[in-house]
mmCIF file with all atom_site columns, C-alpha atoms in Angstrom:
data_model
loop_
_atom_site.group_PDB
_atom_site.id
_atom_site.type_symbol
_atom_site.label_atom_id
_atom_site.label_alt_id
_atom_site.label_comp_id
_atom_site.label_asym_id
_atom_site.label_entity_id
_atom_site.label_seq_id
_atom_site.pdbx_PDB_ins_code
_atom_site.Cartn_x
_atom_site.Cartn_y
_atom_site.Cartn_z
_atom_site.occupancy
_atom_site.B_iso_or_equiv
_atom_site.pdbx_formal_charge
_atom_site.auth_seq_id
_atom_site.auth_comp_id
_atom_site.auth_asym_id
_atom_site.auth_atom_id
_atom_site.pdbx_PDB_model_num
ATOM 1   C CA . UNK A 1 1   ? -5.793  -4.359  0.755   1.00 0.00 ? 183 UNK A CA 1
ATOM 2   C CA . UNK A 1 2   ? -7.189  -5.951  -2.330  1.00 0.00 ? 184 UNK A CA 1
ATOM 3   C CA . UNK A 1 3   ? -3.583  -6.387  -3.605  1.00 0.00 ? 185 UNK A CA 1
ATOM 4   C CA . UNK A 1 4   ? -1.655  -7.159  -1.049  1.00 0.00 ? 186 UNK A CA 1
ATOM 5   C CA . UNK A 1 5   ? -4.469  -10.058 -0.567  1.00 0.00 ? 187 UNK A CA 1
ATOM 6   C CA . UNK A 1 6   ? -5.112  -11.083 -3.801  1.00 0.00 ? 188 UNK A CA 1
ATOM 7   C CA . UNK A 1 7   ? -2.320  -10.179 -6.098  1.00 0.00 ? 189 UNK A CA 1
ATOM 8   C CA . UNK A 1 8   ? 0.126   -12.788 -6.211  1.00 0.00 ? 190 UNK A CA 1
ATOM 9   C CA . UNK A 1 9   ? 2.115   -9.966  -7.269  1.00 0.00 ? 191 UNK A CA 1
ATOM 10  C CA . UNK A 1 10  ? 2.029   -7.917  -3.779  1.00 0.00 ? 192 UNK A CA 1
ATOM 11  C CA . UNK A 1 11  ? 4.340   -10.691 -2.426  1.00 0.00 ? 193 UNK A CA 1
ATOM 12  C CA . UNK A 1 12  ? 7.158   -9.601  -4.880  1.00 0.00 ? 194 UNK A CA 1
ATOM 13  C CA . UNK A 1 13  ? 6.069   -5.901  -4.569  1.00 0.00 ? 195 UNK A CA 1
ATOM 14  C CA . UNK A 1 14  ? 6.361   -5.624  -0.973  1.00 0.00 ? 196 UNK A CA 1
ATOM 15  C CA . UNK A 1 15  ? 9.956   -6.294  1.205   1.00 0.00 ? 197 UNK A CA 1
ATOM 16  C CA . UNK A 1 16  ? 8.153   -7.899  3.748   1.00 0.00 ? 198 UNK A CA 1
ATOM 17  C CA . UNK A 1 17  ? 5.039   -9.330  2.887   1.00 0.00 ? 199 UNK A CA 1
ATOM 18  C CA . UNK A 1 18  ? 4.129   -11.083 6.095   1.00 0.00 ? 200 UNK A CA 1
ATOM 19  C CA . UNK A 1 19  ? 4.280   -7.409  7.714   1.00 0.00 ? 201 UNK A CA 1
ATOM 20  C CA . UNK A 1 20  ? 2.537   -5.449  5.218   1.00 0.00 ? 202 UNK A CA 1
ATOM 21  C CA . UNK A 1 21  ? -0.421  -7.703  5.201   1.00 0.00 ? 203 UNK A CA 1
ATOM 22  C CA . UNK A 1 22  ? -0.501  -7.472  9.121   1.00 0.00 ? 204 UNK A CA 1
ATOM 23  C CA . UNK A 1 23  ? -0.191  -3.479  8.665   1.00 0.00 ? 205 UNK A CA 1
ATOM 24  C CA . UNK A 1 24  ? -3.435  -3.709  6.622   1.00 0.00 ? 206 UNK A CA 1
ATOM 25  C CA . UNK A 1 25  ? -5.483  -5.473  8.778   1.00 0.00 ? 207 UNK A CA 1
ATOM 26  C CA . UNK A 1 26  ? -4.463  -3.418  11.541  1.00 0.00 ? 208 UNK A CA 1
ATOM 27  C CA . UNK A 1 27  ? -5.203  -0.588  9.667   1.00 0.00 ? 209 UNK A CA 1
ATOM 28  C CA . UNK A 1 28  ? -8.436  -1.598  8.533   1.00 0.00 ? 210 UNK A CA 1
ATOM 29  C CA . UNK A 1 29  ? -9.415  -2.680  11.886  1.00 0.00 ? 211 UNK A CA 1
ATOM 30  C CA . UNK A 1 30  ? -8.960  0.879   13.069  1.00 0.00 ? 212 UNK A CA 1
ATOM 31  C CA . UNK A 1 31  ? -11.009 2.285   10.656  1.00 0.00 ? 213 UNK A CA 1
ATOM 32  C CA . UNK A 1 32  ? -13.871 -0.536  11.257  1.00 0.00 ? 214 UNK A CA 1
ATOM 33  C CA . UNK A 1 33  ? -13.832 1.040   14.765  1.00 0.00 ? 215 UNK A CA 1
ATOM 34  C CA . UNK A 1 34  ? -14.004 4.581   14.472  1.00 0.00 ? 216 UNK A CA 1
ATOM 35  C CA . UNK A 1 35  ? -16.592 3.657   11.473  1.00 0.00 ? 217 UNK A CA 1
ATOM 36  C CA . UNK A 1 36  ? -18.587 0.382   11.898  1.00 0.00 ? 218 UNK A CA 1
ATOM 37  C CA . UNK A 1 37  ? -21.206 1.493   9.420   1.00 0.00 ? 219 UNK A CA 1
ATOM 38  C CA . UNK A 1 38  ? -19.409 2.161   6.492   1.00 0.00 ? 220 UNK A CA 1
ATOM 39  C CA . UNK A 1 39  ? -20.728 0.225   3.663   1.00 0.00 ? 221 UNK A CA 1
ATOM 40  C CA . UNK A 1 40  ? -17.441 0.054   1.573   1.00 0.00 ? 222 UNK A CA 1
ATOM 41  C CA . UNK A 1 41  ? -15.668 -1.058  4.197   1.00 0.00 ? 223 UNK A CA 1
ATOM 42  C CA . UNK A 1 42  ? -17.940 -3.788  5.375   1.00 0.00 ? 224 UNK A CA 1
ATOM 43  C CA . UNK A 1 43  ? -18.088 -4.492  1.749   1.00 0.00 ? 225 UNK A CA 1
ATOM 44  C CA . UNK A 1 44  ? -14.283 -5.201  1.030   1.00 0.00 ? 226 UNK A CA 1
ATOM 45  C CA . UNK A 1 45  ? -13.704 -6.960  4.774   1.00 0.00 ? 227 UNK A CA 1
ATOM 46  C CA . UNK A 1 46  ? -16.246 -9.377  3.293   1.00 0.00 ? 228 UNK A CA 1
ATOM 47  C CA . UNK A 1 47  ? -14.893 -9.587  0.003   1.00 0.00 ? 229 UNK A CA 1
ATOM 48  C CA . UNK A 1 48  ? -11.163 -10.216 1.566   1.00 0.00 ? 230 UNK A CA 1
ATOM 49  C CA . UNK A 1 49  ? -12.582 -12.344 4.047   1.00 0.00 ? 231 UNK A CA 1
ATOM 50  C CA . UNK A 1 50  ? -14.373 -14.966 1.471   1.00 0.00 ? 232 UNK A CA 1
ATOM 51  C CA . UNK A 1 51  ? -11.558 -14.765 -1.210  1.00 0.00 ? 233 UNK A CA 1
ATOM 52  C CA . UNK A 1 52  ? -8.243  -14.599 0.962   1.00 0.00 ? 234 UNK A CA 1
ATOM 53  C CA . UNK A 1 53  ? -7.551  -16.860 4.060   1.00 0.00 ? 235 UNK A CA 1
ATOM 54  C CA . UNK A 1 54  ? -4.438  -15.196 4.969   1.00 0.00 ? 236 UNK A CA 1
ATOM 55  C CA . UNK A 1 55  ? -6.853  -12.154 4.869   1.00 0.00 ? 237 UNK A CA 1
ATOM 56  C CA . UNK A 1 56  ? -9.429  -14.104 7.376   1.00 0.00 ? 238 UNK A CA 1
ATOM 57  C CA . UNK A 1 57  ? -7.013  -15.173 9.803   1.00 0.00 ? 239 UNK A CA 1
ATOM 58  C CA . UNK A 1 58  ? -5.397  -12.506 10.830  1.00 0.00 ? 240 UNK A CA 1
ATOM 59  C CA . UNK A 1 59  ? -8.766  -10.463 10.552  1.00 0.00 ? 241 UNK A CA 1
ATOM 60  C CA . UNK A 1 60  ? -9.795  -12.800 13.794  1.00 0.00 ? 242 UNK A CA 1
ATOM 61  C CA . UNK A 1 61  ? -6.904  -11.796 15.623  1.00 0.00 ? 243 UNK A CA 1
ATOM 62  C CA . UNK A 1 62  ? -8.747  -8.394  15.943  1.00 0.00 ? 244 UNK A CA 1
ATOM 63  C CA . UNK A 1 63  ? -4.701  -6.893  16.196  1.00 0.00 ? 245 UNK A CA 1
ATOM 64  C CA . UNK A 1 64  ? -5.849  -3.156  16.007  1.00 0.00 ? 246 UNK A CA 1
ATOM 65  C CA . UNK A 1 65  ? -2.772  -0.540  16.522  1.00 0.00 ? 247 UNK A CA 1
ATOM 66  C CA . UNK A 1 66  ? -1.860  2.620   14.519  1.00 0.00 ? 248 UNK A CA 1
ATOM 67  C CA . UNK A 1 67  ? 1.509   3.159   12.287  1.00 0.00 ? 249 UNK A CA 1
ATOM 68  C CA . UNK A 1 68  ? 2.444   6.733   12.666  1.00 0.00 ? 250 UNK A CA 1
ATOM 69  C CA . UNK A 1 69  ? 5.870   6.650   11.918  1.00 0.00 ? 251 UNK A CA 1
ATOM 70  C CA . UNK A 1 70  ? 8.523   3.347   10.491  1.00 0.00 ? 252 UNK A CA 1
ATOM 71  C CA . UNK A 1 71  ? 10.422  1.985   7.416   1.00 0.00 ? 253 UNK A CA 1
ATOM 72  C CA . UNK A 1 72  ? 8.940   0.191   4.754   1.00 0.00 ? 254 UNK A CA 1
ATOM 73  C CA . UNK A 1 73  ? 10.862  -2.202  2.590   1.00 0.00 ? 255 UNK A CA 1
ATOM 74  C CA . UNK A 1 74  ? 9.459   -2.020  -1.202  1.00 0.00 ? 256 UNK A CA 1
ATOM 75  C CA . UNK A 1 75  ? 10.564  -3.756  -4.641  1.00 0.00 ? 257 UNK A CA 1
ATOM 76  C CA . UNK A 1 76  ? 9.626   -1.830  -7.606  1.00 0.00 ? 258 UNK A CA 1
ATOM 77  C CA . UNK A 1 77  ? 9.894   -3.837  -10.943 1.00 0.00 ? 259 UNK A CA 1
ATOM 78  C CA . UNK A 1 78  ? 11.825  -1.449  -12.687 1.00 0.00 ? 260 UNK A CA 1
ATOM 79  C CA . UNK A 1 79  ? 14.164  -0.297  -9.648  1.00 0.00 ? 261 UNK A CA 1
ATOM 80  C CA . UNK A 1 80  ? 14.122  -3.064  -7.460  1.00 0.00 ? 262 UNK A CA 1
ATOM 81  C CA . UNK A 1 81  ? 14.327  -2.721  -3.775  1.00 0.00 ? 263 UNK A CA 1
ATOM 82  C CA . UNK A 1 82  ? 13.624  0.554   -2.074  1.00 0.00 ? 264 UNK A CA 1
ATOM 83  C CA . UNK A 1 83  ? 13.139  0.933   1.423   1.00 0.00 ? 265 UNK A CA 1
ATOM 84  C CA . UNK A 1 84  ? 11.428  3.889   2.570   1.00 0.00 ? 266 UNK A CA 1
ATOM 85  C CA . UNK A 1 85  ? 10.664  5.818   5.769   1.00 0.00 ? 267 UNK A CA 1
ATOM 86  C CA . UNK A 1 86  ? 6.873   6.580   6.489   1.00 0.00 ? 268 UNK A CA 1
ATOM 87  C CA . UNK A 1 87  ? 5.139   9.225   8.713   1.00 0.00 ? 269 UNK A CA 1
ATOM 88  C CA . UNK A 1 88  ? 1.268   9.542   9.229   1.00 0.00 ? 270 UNK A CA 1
ATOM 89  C CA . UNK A 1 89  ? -0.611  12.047  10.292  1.00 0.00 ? 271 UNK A CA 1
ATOM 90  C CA . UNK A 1 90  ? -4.178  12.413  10.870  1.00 0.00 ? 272 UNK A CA 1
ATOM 91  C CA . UNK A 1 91  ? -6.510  14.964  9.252   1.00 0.00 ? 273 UNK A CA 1
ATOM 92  C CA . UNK A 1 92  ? -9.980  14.441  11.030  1.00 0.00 ? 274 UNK A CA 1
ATOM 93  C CA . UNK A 1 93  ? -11.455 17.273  10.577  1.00 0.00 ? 275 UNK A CA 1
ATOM 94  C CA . UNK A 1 94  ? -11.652 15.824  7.190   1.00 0.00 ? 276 UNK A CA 1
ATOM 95  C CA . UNK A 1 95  ? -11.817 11.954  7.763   1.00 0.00 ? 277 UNK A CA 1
ATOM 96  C CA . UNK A 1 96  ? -8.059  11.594  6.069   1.00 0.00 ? 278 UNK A CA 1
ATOM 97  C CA . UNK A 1 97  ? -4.624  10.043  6.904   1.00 0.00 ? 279 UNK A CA 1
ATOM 98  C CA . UNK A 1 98  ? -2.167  11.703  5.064   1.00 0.00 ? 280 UNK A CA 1
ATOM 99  C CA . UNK A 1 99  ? 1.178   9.314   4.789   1.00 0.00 ? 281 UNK A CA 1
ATOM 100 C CA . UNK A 1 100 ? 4.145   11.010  3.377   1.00 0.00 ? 282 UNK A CA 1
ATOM 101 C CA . UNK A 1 101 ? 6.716   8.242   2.132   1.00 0.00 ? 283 UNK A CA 1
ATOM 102 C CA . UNK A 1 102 ? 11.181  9.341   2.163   1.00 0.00 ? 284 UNK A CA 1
ATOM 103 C CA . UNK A 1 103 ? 14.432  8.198   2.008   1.00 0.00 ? 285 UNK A CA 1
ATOM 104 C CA . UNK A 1 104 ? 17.796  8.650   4.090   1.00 0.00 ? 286 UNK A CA 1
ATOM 105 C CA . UNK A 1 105 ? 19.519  11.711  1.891   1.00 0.00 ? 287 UNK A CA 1
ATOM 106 C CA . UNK A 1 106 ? 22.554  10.011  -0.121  1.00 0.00 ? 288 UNK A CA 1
ATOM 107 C CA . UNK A 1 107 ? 20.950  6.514   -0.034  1.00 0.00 ? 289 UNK A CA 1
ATOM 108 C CA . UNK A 1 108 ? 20.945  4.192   -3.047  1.00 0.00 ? 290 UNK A CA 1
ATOM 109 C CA . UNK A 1 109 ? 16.370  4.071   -2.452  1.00 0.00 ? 291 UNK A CA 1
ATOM 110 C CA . UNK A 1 110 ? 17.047  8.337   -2.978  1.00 0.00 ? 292 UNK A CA 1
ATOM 111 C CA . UNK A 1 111 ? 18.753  7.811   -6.359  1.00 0.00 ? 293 UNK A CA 1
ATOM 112 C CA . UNK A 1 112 ? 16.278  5.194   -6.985  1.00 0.00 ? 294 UNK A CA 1
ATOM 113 C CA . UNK A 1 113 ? 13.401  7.499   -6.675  1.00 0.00 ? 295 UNK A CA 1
ATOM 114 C CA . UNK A 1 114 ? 14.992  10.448  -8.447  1.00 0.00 ? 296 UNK A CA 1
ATOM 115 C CA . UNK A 1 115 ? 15.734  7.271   -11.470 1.00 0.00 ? 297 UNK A CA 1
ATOM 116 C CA . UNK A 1 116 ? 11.821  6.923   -10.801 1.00 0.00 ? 298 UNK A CA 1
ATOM 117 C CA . UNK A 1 117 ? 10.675  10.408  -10.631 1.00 0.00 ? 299 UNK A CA 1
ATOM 118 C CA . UNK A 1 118 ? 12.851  11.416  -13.919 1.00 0.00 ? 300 UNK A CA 1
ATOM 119 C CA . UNK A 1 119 ? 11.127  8.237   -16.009 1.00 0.00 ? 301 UNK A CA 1
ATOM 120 C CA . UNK A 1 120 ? 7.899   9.671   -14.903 1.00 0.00 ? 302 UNK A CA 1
ATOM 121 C CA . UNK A 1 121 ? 8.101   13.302  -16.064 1.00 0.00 ? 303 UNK A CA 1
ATOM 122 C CA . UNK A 1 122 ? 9.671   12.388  -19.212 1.00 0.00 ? 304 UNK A CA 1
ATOM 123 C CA . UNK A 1 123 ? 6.782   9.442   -19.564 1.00 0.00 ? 305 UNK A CA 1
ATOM 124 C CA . UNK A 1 124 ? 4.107   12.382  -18.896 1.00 0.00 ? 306 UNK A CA 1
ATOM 125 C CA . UNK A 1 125 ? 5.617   14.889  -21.465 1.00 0.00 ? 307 UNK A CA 1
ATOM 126 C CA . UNK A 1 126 ? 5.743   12.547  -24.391 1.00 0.00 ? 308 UNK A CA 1
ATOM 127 C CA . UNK A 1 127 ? 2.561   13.211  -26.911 1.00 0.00 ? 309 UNK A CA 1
ATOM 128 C CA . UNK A 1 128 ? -0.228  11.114  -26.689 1.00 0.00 ? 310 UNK A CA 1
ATOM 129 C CA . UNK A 1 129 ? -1.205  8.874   -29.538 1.00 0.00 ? 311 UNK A CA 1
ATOM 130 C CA . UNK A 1 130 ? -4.373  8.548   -31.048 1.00 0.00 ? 312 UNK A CA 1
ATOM 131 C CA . UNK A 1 131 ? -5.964  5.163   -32.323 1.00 0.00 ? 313 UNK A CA 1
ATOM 132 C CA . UNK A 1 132 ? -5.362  5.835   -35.733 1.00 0.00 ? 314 UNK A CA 1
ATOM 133 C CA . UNK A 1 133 ? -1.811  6.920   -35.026 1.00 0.00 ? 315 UNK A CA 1
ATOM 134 C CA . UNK A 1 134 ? -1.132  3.309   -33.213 1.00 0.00 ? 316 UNK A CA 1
ATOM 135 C CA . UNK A 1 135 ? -1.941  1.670   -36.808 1.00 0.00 ? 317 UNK A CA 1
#
């Protein structure tokens, strides 16, 4: 929520801007509901809510729905644009959504991840340097 409201950045980042910031007020609506007490929460709704008025408005719309299941359109500064699928499921036994994020097999946002995933695990096997070795 922060950065899609307060990272100029999240406007490049995400396909559809106008639709991911209404996802995350939806989705943070929910939550507010099944947890009106939760201190965080009520902390960052007022945080977002003084610093953001795109945040503000459509926080007074009170639009409160659920995203199980959809396409997301993403662009990735290295990659560029990815659009992804998206299903949600809810674990309440332990107060978690767990969101699992794929592609249509053979697409050109597969090869794009697999480009991604590859950087990453080559990235993560490369020795880390100390301080002095940066000199």
């Amino acid at each position: 929520a922060r950065f899609t409201f307060l990272d100029p950045r999240s406007h490049r980042f995400w396909g559809d801007w106008e639709r991911a910031a209404n996802d995350t007020v939806a989705l943070l609506q929910a939550e507010a509901g099944r947890d009106p007490y939760d201190k965080d929460l009520t902390d960052l709704v007022g945080e977002l809510c003084t610093r953001s008025e795109d945040f503000r408005t459509r926080w007074a719309r009170h639009d409160v729905r659920q995203h199980h299941l959809g396409a997301k359109p993403f662009h990735h500064p290295v990659v560029g644009d990815l659009h992804l699928t998206y299903e949600s499921l809810d674990l309440p036994a332990d107060d978690l959504t767990l969101v699992a994020y794929g592609t249509e097999p053979g697409s050109d946002s597969e090869d794009k991840l697999r480009l991604l995933a590859s950087w990453a695990a080559e990235v993560a096997l490369q020795p880390k340097q100390s301080p002095a070795d940066q000199s």
